[in-house]
Each structure stands twice: as structure tokens, then as C-alpha cells.
Amino acid sequence: LNVSGGQYFQWRFLAPGLLLHSHPYSLSALPSPPYLRMTVKSLGDQSSALAHLRPGTRVFIEGPYGVFTRHQITAPAVTLIGAGVGVTPLRALLEDLPAEVGVTVLLRASTPEDLVHADEMRALVAERRGVFHEIVGPRQRVRVDRATLATLAPRLNASDVYICGPSQFPADVVSAAVSLGVPETQIHQEEFAF
């Protein structure tokens, strides 16, 4: 497939209770023929049911969709900022970045157990000699705000900034990045919400 890291597909699983609806899930790794990998958080009936699918279940996919890809890069570096399951398109995007692009990655979660693909992200960042930070703690106390970005992502102004996470997270991080002088044309965001 002609797919870039950061893109998503519409997935329809041919199983009872799942056949009638398709759902958008990002790839969480570049395709490795004959496999496509996605990571789904159990947030509702549909996503919870996926854990019970039998191997060999047929799947219809439509796509790829989305411009949350390396093709948007205009700066010499990228800063990838993800929260929760929003890390999944960033993980695939990180794998797809050109070798010469500098990388800083910030992962946000409430607990260490909630850090999605942290070990894989850490390893990919280490291969690129980039910067990796985990930001862990309750949302009310531990935020990805202006001060956090200034401390953990000092090259932010010279970066394309990719942000993905649930509900209000992308908007809050965009606001903090803009307040630090990052041009809006260098900010790319995805929000995981229905």
C-alpha cells in the first residue's frame, strides 16, 4: 500500500456486532507486508469487541486517509507530542521520518502503564539520536503547557510540531506552542474523538 506514517484507515470487521460500522484507526507502525498494525484502546463497545476477534476474521479497509505525515515537514527538526492512544500515529510517523530530520518526542499519560508504545518510541528515538521524554501524572497536576515545552523541547521554534491526543489535549498544546513563537504553519494536529 502507498501509505505514510501518521495516516489512518476506516476499518470494518466482518464479525457479529461489528459488521455495520466502520471506524477510523491509525496505523501504529508502517506496513510490514503482509501485515498492517493498529493499536486500539478499549473505550466503548466497538473497540472493546475487537479484543475478542478470532484470527482469520475478514476485514474491509478503506484508505489511507490524512495529511498528518512527513510530507508536511518544512523545518529541519520535528517535535512529536502525544497523549494516551494518540501516540499511535506518531509512532508510525516517527518510523517514516527522513533520516536527516532531528527528533524530540514527548509522551503524556496519567500513569506509566498508560504510556502507549513507550518502549518502541524510546528505541526509535535512540536510533536517531533524538530526545525522548515521558510526562507522567494526573492531568490536573502534570500538564504539557508553555513551561513544559520550553524546558523539554528547546528546539520547538525550529521544528514542525505534530500533536495527537484525546479531546482538549491538542488545542492546549497548540496554544502553548504558539505562545512560544511557533508559527501555526509548522503545527500539525490530530484529535482522537468521535
Short mmCIF file of C-alpha atoms in Angstrom, two decimals, residues 81-185:
data_model
loop_
_atom_site.label_atom_id
_atom_site.label_comp_id
_atom_site.label_asym_id
_atom_site.label_seq_id
_atom_site.Cartn_x
_atom_site.Cartn_y
_atom_site.Cartn_z
CA ILE A 81 3.80 15.27 21.26
CA GLY A 82 1.28 12.56 22.07
CA ALA A 83 -1.08 11.64 24.87
CA GLY A 84 -2.71 8.28 25.53
CA VAL A 85 -3.60 6.30 22.43
CA GLY A 86 -2.83 9.46 20.42
CA VAL A 87 0.73 8.14 20.37
CA THR A 88 -0.18 5.57 17.71
CA PRO A 89 0.02 7.76 14.58
CA LEU A 90 3.12 9.46 16.00
CA ARG A 91 4.81 6.07 16.39
CA ALA A 92 4.22 5.27 12.69
CA LEU A 93 5.21 8.82 11.69
CA LEU A 94 8.47 8.55 13.65
CA GLU A 95 9.32 5.37 11.76
CA ASP A 96 8.67 7.16 8.45
CA LEU A 97 10.69 10.36 9.02
CA PRO A 98 13.67 11.11 6.78
CA ALA A 99 16.99 10.20 8.44
CA GLU A 100 18.29 13.78 8.46
CA VAL A 101 15.36 15.20 10.47
CA GLY A 102 16.12 15.85 14.15
CA VAL A 103 13.56 14.42 16.58
CA THR A 104 12.19 15.31 20.00
CA VAL A 105 9.37 13.16 21.42
CA LEU A 106 7.14 13.97 24.41
CA LEU A 107 4.72 11.29 25.58
CA ARG A 108 1.99 12.17 28.12
CA ALA A 109 -0.02 9.75 30.28
CA SER A 110 -1.65 9.63 33.71
CA THR A 111 0.32 6.55 34.79
CA PRO A 112 3.40 4.72 33.46
CA GLU A 113 1.10 1.83 32.42
CA ASP A 114 -0.87 4.23 30.21
CA LEU A 115 2.17 5.17 28.10
CA VAL A 116 1.31 3.60 24.74
CA HIS A 117 4.25 2.09 22.81
CA ALA A 118 6.75 3.95 25.02
CA ASP A 119 9.47 1.28 24.70
CA GLU A 120 9.18 1.26 20.91
CA MET A 121 9.19 5.05 20.74
CA ARG A 122 12.21 5.25 23.05
CA ALA A 123 14.11 2.76 20.86
CA LEU A 124 13.25 4.57 17.61
CA VAL A 125 14.30 7.91 19.09
CA ALA A 126 17.58 6.40 20.39
CA GLU A 127 18.37 5.04 16.90
CA ARG A 128 18.02 8.59 15.58
CA ARG A 129 19.99 10.10 18.50
CA GLY A 130 16.97 12.20 19.35
CA VAL A 131 15.44 13.42 22.61
CA PHE A 132 12.74 11.43 24.42
CA HIS A 133 10.68 12.46 27.47
CA GLU A 134 7.84 10.80 29.36
CA ILE A 135 5.43 13.14 31.15
CA VAL A 136 3.51 11.13 33.72
CA GLY A 137 0.96 12.20 36.32
CA PRO A 138 -2.65 13.28 36.79
CA ARG A 139 -3.90 15.74 34.14
CA GLN A 140 -4.73 18.38 36.72
CA ARG A 141 -1.16 18.49 38.08
CA VAL A 142 1.11 17.43 35.21
CA ARG A 143 0.41 19.35 32.03
CA VAL A 144 2.05 19.87 28.68
CA ASP A 145 2.00 23.64 28.93
CA ARG A 146 4.24 26.55 27.95
CA ALA A 147 6.76 25.90 30.74
CA THR A 148 6.94 22.17 29.99
CA LEU A 149 7.52 22.76 26.28
CA ALA A 150 10.16 25.42 26.91
CA THR A 151 12.05 23.04 29.22
CA LEU A 152 11.70 19.71 27.39
CA ALA A 153 11.61 20.87 23.76
CA PRO A 154 14.10 23.73 23.45
CA ARG A 155 14.24 23.36 19.63
CA LEU A 156 10.49 23.84 19.33
CA ASN A 157 10.70 27.02 17.22
CA ALA A 158 12.94 25.25 14.69
CA SER A 159 10.58 22.26 14.48
CA ASP A 160 7.45 21.10 12.81
CA VAL A 161 5.27 20.16 15.77
CA TYR A 162 2.98 17.12 15.49
CA ILE A 163 0.37 16.76 18.25
CA CYS A 164 -2.13 13.96 18.81
CA GLY A 165 -4.27 13.07 21.80
CA PRO A 166 -7.75 12.97 23.26
CA SER A 167 -10.32 15.78 23.48
CA GLN A 168 -8.79 19.09 24.60
CA PHE A 169 -5.14 17.97 24.63
CA PRO A 170 -4.19 19.05 21.07
CA ALA A 171 -5.78 22.50 21.44
CA ASP A 172 -3.99 23.11 24.76
CA VAL A 173 -0.61 22.11 23.32
CA VAL A 174 -1.16 24.20 20.18
CA SER A 175 -1.92 27.22 22.35
CA ALA A 176 1.27 26.67 24.38
CA ALA A 177 3.40 26.21 21.24
CA VAL A 178 2.01 29.36 19.61
CA SER A 179 2.70 31.32 22.81
CA LEU A 180 6.35 30.24 22.48
CA GLY A 181 6.53 31.63 18.94
CA VAL A 182 6.00 28.51 16.85
CA PRO A 183 4.35 29.56 13.57
CA GLU A 184 0.93 27.97 13.10
CA THR A 185 2.07 26.72 9.68
#
